[in-house]
Coordinates of C-alpha atoms in Angstrom, one line a residue:
X1 CA -113.8 144.2 -9.3
X2 CA -113.9 146.3 -6.2
X3 CA -115.1 144.0 -3.7
X4 CA -115.5 146.7 -0.8
X5 CA -118.2 147.8 -2.8
X6 CA -120.1 144.5 -2.3
X7 CA -123.8 145.0 -1.4
X8 CA -123.6 142.1 1.2
X9 CA -120.6 143.6 2.9
X10 CA -122.6 146.2 5.2
X11 CA -125.5 143.7 5.9
X12 CA -122.6 141.1 7.4
X13 CA -121.0 144.1 9.6
X14 CA -124.5 145.1 10.8
X15 CA -125.3 141.5 11.5
X16 CA -121.9 141.0 13.4
X17 CA -121.9 144.2 15.3
X18 CA -125.4 143.2 16.3
X19 CA -124.4 139.8 17.9
X20 CA -121.6 141.7 19.3
X21 CA -123.6 144.3 21.2
X22 CA -125.6 141.3 22.8
X23 CA -122.6 139.6 23.8
X24 CA -120.1 142.4 24.7
X25 CA -118.2 140.7 27.4
X26 CA -117.0 137.9 25.4
X27 CA -117.3 139.0 21.9
X28 CA -113.8 140.4 21.0
X29 CA -113.5 140.7 17.1
X30 CA -114.7 139.8 13.6
X31 CA -113.1 139.6 9.9
X32 CA -115.1 139.1 7.3
X33 CA -113.4 138.0 3.7
X34 CA -115.1 137.9 0.4
X35 CA -113.6 136.2 -2.6
X36 CA -114.5 136.2 -6.2
X37 CA -113.4 133.2 -8.5
X38 CA -113.4 132.9 -12.2
X39 CA -112.1 129.7 -13.7
X40 CA -112.0 129.0 -17.7
X41 CA -111.7 124.9 -18.1
X42 CA -111.0 124.0 -21.3
X43 CA -110.9 119.6 -22.1
X44 CA -109.3 118.2 -25.0
X45 CA -108.5 115.3 -27.3
X46 CA -105.6 115.0 -29.5
X47 CA -103.7 113.0 -32.6
X48 CA -100.9 113.2 -34.2
X49 CA -99.6 116.7 -35.8
X50 CA -103.0 118.1 -35.6
X51 CA -104.5 120.8 -32.7
X52 CA -106.3 119.4 -29.9
X53 CA -109.9 119.1 -30.4
X54 CA -112.2 120.7 -27.5
X55 CA -115.0 118.6 -26.1
X56 CA -115.6 120.6 -23.1
X57 CA -115.7 124.1 -21.9
X58 CA -116.5 125.3 -18.6
X59 CA -117.1 128.7 -17.1
X60 CA -116.9 128.3 -13.3
X61 CA -118.1 131.2 -10.8
X62 CA -117.9 131.4 -7.3
X63 CA -118.6 134.2 -5.1
X64 CA -118.2 133.8 -1.4
X65 CA -118.5 135.1 2.1
X66 CA -116.2 134.1 5.4
X67 CA -116.7 135.5 8.6
X68 CA -114.3 134.8 11.4
X69 CA -115.2 135.3 15.2
X70 CA -112.8 136.0 18.0
X71 CA -114.1 135.6 21.5
X72 CA -112.6 135.6 25.1
X73 CA -114.4 133.7 27.5
X74 CA -113.6 131.5 30.6
X75 CA -111.5 131.8 33.8
X76 CA -108.7 132.2 33.1
X77 CA -109.2 133.7 30.0
X78 CA -108.8 132.1 26.8
X79 CA -109.1 133.0 23.1
X80 CA -111.9 131.3 21.1
X81 CA -112.1 131.8 17.1
X82 CA -114.4 130.4 14.7
X83 CA -115.1 130.5 10.8
X84 CA -118.0 130.1 9.0
X85 CA -118.9 130.2 5.0
X86 CA -122.2 132.4 5.0
X87 CA -124.9 131.6 3.1
X88 CA -126.3 134.5 1.5
X89 CA -130.1 133.6 1.2
X90 CA -130.0 132.4 4.8
X91 CA -130.7 134.6 8.0
X92 CA -127.7 136.2 8.5
X93 CA -128.1 136.8 12.4
X94 CA -128.8 132.9 13.0
X95 CA -125.4 132.0 11.1
X96 CA -123.6 134.8 12.9
X97 CA -124.8 133.5 16.6
X98 CA -123.9 130.0 15.5
X99 CA -120.3 130.8 14.4
X100 CA -120.1 132.9 17.6
X101 CA -121.3 129.8 19.8
X102 CA -118.7 127.8 18.1
X103 CA -116.2 130.1 18.8
X104 CA -117.0 129.4 22.8
X105 CA -115.8 126.1 22.3
X106 CA -112.5 126.9 21.4
X107 CA -109.7 127.8 23.8
X108 CA -106.6 129.0 22.7
X109 CA -103.9 131.2 24.4
X110 CA -105.0 134.5 24.1
X111 CA -103.2 137.4 22.0
X112 CA -104.1 140.7 20.8
X113 CA -105.2 141.3 17.1
X114 CA -103.3 144.0 14.9
X115 CA -105.1 147.3 15.5
X116 CA -102.9 149.3 13.4
X117 CA -100.9 148.7 10.5
X118 CA -97.1 148.4 10.6
X119 CA -96.9 150.6 7.4
X120 CA -98.8 151.6 4.1
X121 CA -99.4 148.4 1.8
X122 CA -97.3 148.4 -1.2
X123 CA -98.8 148.4 -4.7
X124 CA -97.3 145.4 -6.1
X125 CA -98.5 143.6 -9.2
X126 CA -100.0 140.0 -8.0
X127 CA -101.8 139.2 -11.0
X128 CA -100.8 138.5 -14.6
X129 CA -102.0 141.7 -16.4
X130 CA -103.1 139.9 -19.7
X131 CA -105.4 137.6 -17.4
X132 CA -106.4 140.6 -15.0
X133 CA -107.7 142.5 -17.9
X134 CA -109.3 139.9 -19.8
X135 CA -109.3 136.3 -18.7
X136 CA -111.4 135.1 -21.7
X137 CA -109.3 136.6 -24.1
X138 CA -106.2 135.2 -22.1
X139 CA -107.6 131.8 -21.9
X140 CA -108.1 132.2 -25.8
X141 CA -104.3 132.9 -26.1
X142 CA -102.9 130.3 -24.2
X143 CA -105.0 127.5 -26.4
X144 CA -103.8 129.3 -29.7
X145 CA -100.4 128.9 -28.3
X146 CA -101.0 125.3 -27.4
X147 CA -102.3 124.6 -30.6
X148 CA -99.7 126.3 -32.7
X149 CA -96.8 123.8 -31.0
X150 CA -99.1 120.9 -30.9
X151 CA -99.6 120.4 -34.5
X152 CA -95.7 120.6 -35.0
X153 CA -95.0 117.6 -32.7
X154 CA -95.3 114.5 -35.1
X155 CA -92.9 112.2 -33.1
X156 CA -95.8 111.5 -30.3
X157 CA -99.5 111.0 -30.1
X158 CA -101.1 113.4 -27.6
X159 CA -103.8 111.8 -26.2
X160 CA -105.5 114.4 -24.1
X161 CA -105.0 118.0 -22.6
X162 CA -106.9 120.2 -20.0
X163 CA -106.4 124.0 -19.8
X164 CA -107.8 126.0 -16.6
X165 CA -106.8 129.6 -16.2
X166 CA -108.2 131.0 -13.3
X167 CA -108.4 134.5 -11.6
X168 CA -109.4 135.2 -7.9
X169 CA -110.1 138.2 -6.2
X170 CA -109.9 138.8 -2.4
X171 CA -111.0 141.5 0.1
X172 CA -111.0 141.1 3.6
X173 CA -111.9 143.9 6.6
X174 CA -111.8 143.5 10.5
X175 CA -113.5 144.8 13.2
X176 CA -109.8 146.6 14.5
X177 CA -109.8 148.9 11.4
X178 CA -107.8 146.9 9.1
X179 CA -108.8 146.0 5.2
X180 CA -107.2 145.3 1.9
X181 CA -107.7 143.9 -1.7
X182 CA -105.7 141.5 -4.1
X183 CA -106.1 139.7 -7.2
X184 CA -104.2 136.6 -8.3
X185 CA -104.1 134.5 -11.5
X186 CA -103.1 131.0 -12.0
X187 CA -102.8 128.5 -14.9
X188 CA -103.0 124.9 -14.7
X189 CA -102.3 122.9 -17.7
X190 CA -101.7 119.1 -18.4
X191 CA -101.1 116.8 -21.3
X192 CA -101.3 113.0 -21.6
X193 CA -99.0 111.5 -24.4
X194 CA -97.4 107.9 -25.8
X195 CA -94.8 107.3 -28.0
X196 CA -95.4 106.0 -31.5
X197 CA -96.4 103.7 -33.3
X198 CA -99.5 102.9 -31.0
X199 CA -101.0 101.6 -29.4
X200 CA -98.5 100.9 -26.3
X201 CA -98.9 100.4 -22.3
X202 CA -97.0 103.3 -21.7
X203 CA -98.6 106.9 -21.2
X204 CA -96.9 110.0 -20.0
X205 CA -98.9 112.5 -18.1
X206 CA -97.0 115.7 -16.9
X207 CA -98.8 119.0 -15.7
X208 CA -97.9 122.6 -15.4
X209 CA -98.7 125.3 -12.8
X210 CA -97.9 128.9 -13.3
X211 CA -99.0 132.3 -12.2
X212 CA -98.7 134.4 -15.6
X213 CA -98.8 133.1 -19.3
X214 CA -94.8 133.9 -19.6
X215 CA -94.2 132.0 -16.3
X216 CA -96.2 129.0 -18.1
X217 CA -94.0 129.0 -21.3
X218 CA -96.5 126.1 -22.5
X219 CA -94.3 125.8 -25.8
X220 CA -91.4 124.6 -23.5
X221 CA -93.4 122.4 -21.4
X222 CA -94.9 120.4 -24.4
X223 CA -91.3 120.3 -25.8
X224 CA -90.1 118.7 -22.2
X225 CA -93.2 115.6 -22.2
X226 CA -92.0 115.0 -25.8
X227 CA -88.5 114.5 -24.8
X228 CA -89.6 112.4 -21.7
X229 CA -92.2 110.6 -23.9
X230 CA -89.3 109.6 -26.3
X231 CA -87.1 108.3 -23.6
X232 CA -89.0 106.0 -21.8
X233 CA -88.0 102.8 -23.4
X234 CA -84.5 103.8 -23.9
X235 CA -83.5 103.8 -19.9
X236 CA -81.7 101.7 -17.4
X237 CA -81.8 101.6 -13.8
X238 CA -79.1 103.2 -11.9
X239 CA -76.1 101.4 -10.2
X240 CA -76.4 101.3 -6.1
X241 CA -74.3 103.9 -4.8
X242 CA -74.0 105.6 -1.2
X243 CA -72.1 108.6 -2.1
X244 CA -73.7 109.9 -5.7
X245 CA -73.8 112.9 -7.1
X246 CA -76.8 114.3 -8.8
X247 CA -77.8 117.5 -10.4
X248 CA -81.4 119.2 -10.0
X249 CA -83.2 121.9 -11.7
X250 CA -84.6 125.1 -10.1
X251 CA -88.0 123.3 -9.3
X252 CA -86.3 120.9 -7.0
X253 CA -84.1 123.4 -5.7
X254 CA -87.0 125.6 -4.7
X255 CA -88.8 122.5 -2.8
X256 CA -85.5 122.1 -0.9
X257 CA -84.9 125.3 0.0
X258 CA -88.3 126.2 1.1
X259 CA -88.4 123.5 3.5
X260 CA -85.2 125.1 4.8
X261 CA -86.9 128.3 4.9
X262 CA -90.1 126.9 6.9
X263 CA -87.7 125.9 9.8
X264 CA -87.2 129.7 10.3
X265 CA -90.8 130.3 11.1
X266 CA -91.0 131.4 14.7
X267 CA -94.4 129.1 14.9
X268 CA -92.3 126.1 14.6
X269 CA -90.3 127.2 17.6
X270 CA -93.7 127.8 19.6
X271 CA -95.3 124.5 18.6
X272 CA -91.5 122.5 19.8
X273 CA -90.9 121.3 16.2
X274 CA -87.5 121.2 14.6
X275 CA -86.4 125.2 13.9
X276 CA -83.7 127.1 13.1
X277 CA -83.1 130.5 15.2
X278 CA -81.1 133.5 14.7
X279 CA -77.1 132.5 14.3
X280 CA -77.9 128.8 13.3
X281 CA -75.8 127.1 10.9
X282 CA -78.4 125.3 8.2
X283 CA -75.5 122.9 7.4
X284 CA -74.9 119.3 9.6
X285 CA -71.4 118.8 8.5
X286 CA -68.3 120.9 7.5
X287 CA -68.4 123.0 4.7
X288 CA -66.2 121.7 1.6
X289 CA -63.7 124.4 0.4
X290 CA -65.0 124.5 -3.0
X291 CA -69.1 124.6 -2.1
X292 CA -70.8 127.6 -3.0
X293 CA -73.1 129.2 0.1
X294 CA -77.1 129.8 0.5
X295 CA -78.0 133.4 0.6
X296 CA -81.9 133.4 0.8
X297 CA -83.7 137.1 0.6
X298 CA -87.6 136.9 1.1
X299 CA -89.4 139.5 -1.3
X300 CA -93.1 140.1 -1.3
X301 CA -92.9 142.4 -3.9
X302 CA -92.0 140.6 -6.6
X303 CA -94.0 141.1 -9.6
X304 CA -96.5 138.3 -10.5
X305 CA -95.2 135.7 -8.3
X306 CA -96.7 133.2 -6.0
X307 CA -96.0 134.5 -2.6
X308 CA -96.1 138.4 -3.9
X309 CA -99.1 140.0 -1.6
X310 CA -99.6 143.4 -0.1
X311 CA -100.6 142.2 3.0
X312 CA -100.0 139.0 5.4
X313 CA -102.7 136.5 6.6
X314 CA -102.9 138.7 9.6
X315 CA -103.6 141.5 7.6
X316 CA -100.3 143.6 8.0
X317 CA -97.8 145.0 5.8
X318 CA -95.2 142.2 4.4
X319 CA -91.5 143.0 4.9
X320 CA -88.5 142.1 2.6
X321 CA -85.5 140.8 4.5
X322 CA -82.2 138.7 3.8
X323 CA -82.8 135.8 6.1
X324 CA -80.0 133.4 5.5
X325 CA -76.2 134.7 4.7
X326 CA -73.3 132.1 3.8
X327 CA -75.3 129.3 5.6
X328 CA -76.4 131.1 8.7
X329 CA -79.4 132.7 9.8
X330 CA -79.7 135.9 10.4
X331 CA -83.6 136.2 11.8
X332 CA -86.5 134.1 11.7
X333 CA -90.0 135.1 10.6
X334 CA -92.0 136.5 13.3
X335 CA -96.0 137.2 12.9
X336 CA -98.2 138.9 15.2
X337 CA -99.5 136.0 17.2
X338 CA -96.8 133.8 17.3
X339 CA -94.4 137.1 18.5
X340 CA -96.9 137.5 21.3
X341 CA -96.7 134.0 22.2
X342 CA -93.0 133.9 22.2
X343 CA -92.6 137.5 23.8
X344 CA -90.6 138.9 20.4
X345 CA -91.1 141.8 18.5
X346 CA -93.2 140.7 14.9
X347 CA -91.2 141.3 12.2
X348 CA -93.8 140.0 9.5
X349 CA -91.0 139.2 7.1
X350 CA -92.4 136.9 4.3
X351 CA -92.4 136.4 0.5
X352 CA -90.7 134.8 -2.4
X353 CA -87.1 133.4 -2.0
X354 CA -84.6 135.1 -3.9
X355 CA -81.6 133.0 -4.1
X356 CA -77.7 133.8 -5.1
X357 CA -76.5 132.2 -8.2
X358 CA -73.3 130.6 -9.3
X359 CA -70.7 131.0 -11.6
X360 CA -70.5 128.5 -14.0
X361 CA -73.1 127.2 -16.4
X362 CA -74.9 123.9 -16.5
X363 CA -72.4 122.2 -18.9
X364 CA -69.6 123.4 -16.6
X365 CA -70.7 121.7 -14.0
X366 CA -71.2 118.1 -15.6
X367 CA -67.6 118.8 -17.1
X368 CA -66.4 119.5 -13.3
X369 CA -67.3 115.7 -12.1
X370 CA -66.1 112.5 -13.2
X371 CA -70.0 111.1 -13.1
X372 CA -73.0 112.6 -12.2
X373 CA -76.6 111.9 -12.4
X374 CA -78.9 114.8 -14.2
X375 CA -82.6 114.4 -12.4
X376 CA -85.0 115.0 -15.3
X377 CA -88.0 114.4 -13.3
X378 CA -88.9 112.9 -9.9
X379 CA -91.8 110.5 -9.4
X380 CA -92.8 112.4 -6.4
X381 CA -90.2 114.3 -4.0
X382 CA -90.9 113.5 -0.5
X383 CA -89.3 116.0 1.7
X384 CA -89.6 115.2 5.7
X385 CA -90.3 118.7 7.2
X386 CA -89.0 117.7 10.4
X387 CA -85.8 116.0 10.0
X388 CA -84.8 118.0 6.3
X389 CA -84.4 114.3 4.6
X390 CA -85.8 113.7 1.3
X391 CA -86.7 110.8 -1.4
X392 CA -87.8 110.0 -4.6
X393 CA -88.0 107.3 -7.2
X394 CA -86.2 108.5 -10.6
X395 CA -89.0 108.9 -13.3
X396 CA -86.5 109.8 -15.7
X397 CA -82.4 110.8 -15.6
X398 CA -79.6 111.3 -17.6
X399 CA -76.3 109.7 -16.8
X400 CA -73.2 111.7 -17.6
X401 CA -69.3 110.9 -17.3
X402 CA -66.8 113.6 -17.7
X403 CA -69.3 116.1 -19.1
X404 CA -70.4 113.6 -21.5
X405 CA -74.0 112.1 -22.1
X406 CA -73.6 108.1 -21.5
X407 CA -77.7 106.9 -20.8
X408 CA -81.2 107.5 -19.8
X409 CA -82.0 106.3 -16.8
X410 CA -85.4 105.1 -15.1
X411 CA -86.0 103.5 -11.7
X412 CA -83.9 103.4 -8.6
X413 CA -84.2 105.4 -5.4
X414 CA -82.6 108.5 -4.4
X415 CA -82.3 110.0 -0.9
X416 CA -80.6 112.4 0.9
X417 CA -80.2 115.1 3.7
X418 CA -80.8 118.7 2.8
X419 CA -78.2 119.8 5.6
X420 CA -75.6 117.4 4.5
X421 CA -76.5 118.4 0.5
X422 CA -75.7 122.1 1.2
X423 CA -72.3 121.2 2.6
X424 CA -70.8 120.8 -0.7
X425 CA -73.1 122.1 -3.8
X426 CA -72.5 124.2 -7.0
X427 CA -75.1 126.6 -8.4
X428 CA -75.5 127.1 -11.9
X429 CA -75.4 131.0 -13.5
X430 CA -78.6 130.7 -15.1
X431 CA -81.6 132.2 -13.5
X432 CA -85.2 130.5 -13.3
X433 CA -88.4 131.8 -11.8
X434 CA -90.6 128.9 -10.2
X435 CA -94.0 129.4 -8.6
X436 CA -95.9 126.5 -6.9
X437 CA -99.9 127.8 -6.5
X438 CA -101.1 126.7 -2.9
X439 CA -102.8 123.5 -3.1
X440 CA -104.6 121.1 -0.5
X441 CA -101.3 119.2 0.8
X442 CA -98.8 121.9 0.0
X443 CA -98.0 125.9 0.6
X444 CA -97.3 128.5 -2.0
X445 CA -93.8 128.7 -3.3
X446 CA -92.2 131.6 -5.3
X447 CA -88.2 131.0 -5.8
X448 CA -86.5 133.3 -8.1
X449 CA -82.4 131.8 -8.3
X450 CA -80.1 129.2 -10.0
X451 CA -81.9 126.8 -12.5
X452 CA -79.4 123.9 -11.7
X453 CA -77.8 122.7 -8.5
X454 CA -75.0 120.0 -8.7
X455 CA -75.0 118.0 -5.4
X456 CA -72.1 116.5 -4.2
X457 CA -72.5 115.3 -0.8
X458 CA -75.2 113.4 1.1
X459 CA -76.9 111.7 -1.4
X460 CA -77.7 108.0 -2.0
X461 CA -79.2 106.0 -4.7
X462 CA -80.3 102.5 -4.4
X463 CA -80.7 100.6 -8.1
X464 CA -79.1 97.8 -9.5

């Protein structure tokens, strides 16, 4: 779908230029964003050893227009900006005028919007080709894959499930001459399962977010849900310990390292929030002699990942770069606006995290320590973006002694400091991709790196 041919686009441009001509002294620039969104949604109920029964199917369509108006006004000069979602059936001139007036109520430090690109946009694959070609067929394939797997599951009862397959196209154009279009896909699947025999009082509800069908790997996800469900009645609470060794998976690693990366964003320096700059160590204590090191590259071109994009939010070409080498920051990420505020050249570095892997398997890492708690699932991992400390209850875990499984764990609170954790850790040599789709309370995150991490410092467990 080529949104640059949308019949509403020239009408919006004309309305914006009309208001701009009437207010030449203050009207600085405009931006138009057009989005087309389709979501196929299936709600299901289940039973033991049988396919899910669909009880509701929805095809949700949304086509939206947003304008952003930037003004320069007052004395001394300040920058105003305002966004507005356009109703295509209402008077365009009135909506544009209202947005313009709203922008005059905003007083930001002035900055210049980019007038030319820092390079040609790369042709990057942002969408699962199967979903992009035919979302209906892709949704049907996912449903078949789910049912082929679930009818083989006889140890638990699958009570319900939901599958959302989403496809979004985005086009933007600015009065400064920038424009671009991209398409993004994502998948959401959740299921509720309980252990046999029923009825009982414990139900496991888990969800999976992904960018592509391959990334989702729903058959494997169902196996993980079944394993957790079968384990919930065979658990004990871990012992309290001020210096625990734990193992976490790629999803947790991506969350921990993403908060490190966020402190390299130059906007945090301008906001006077805790930040890292070139030459800083990401550690807070001396490095252990046998610990691995952190090396991170940001890459916006990895096919079909959460932060793969041809252009940044400012409409510029994103740049691939190594940002951390051997625990030391090589550079901040600097955008157009913040670069002007700080008086530094913007570099437009952004993208998915590419993280170095280790040399040992997961099993070899477990064998290397006397005792270790493997975190299968956290109840809710909470990370303080300023202090880089974290905590969560153990939803499900495994206790290992000298590499041998001892018992299942549930309950107890684990906490730690990322800057202490990275002083003594080991990565596994298995690679995994993790994609976190942007939500209302979190930003998108893309990660390619080790599937497991053995953390040997900076972890406390409060249990029995």
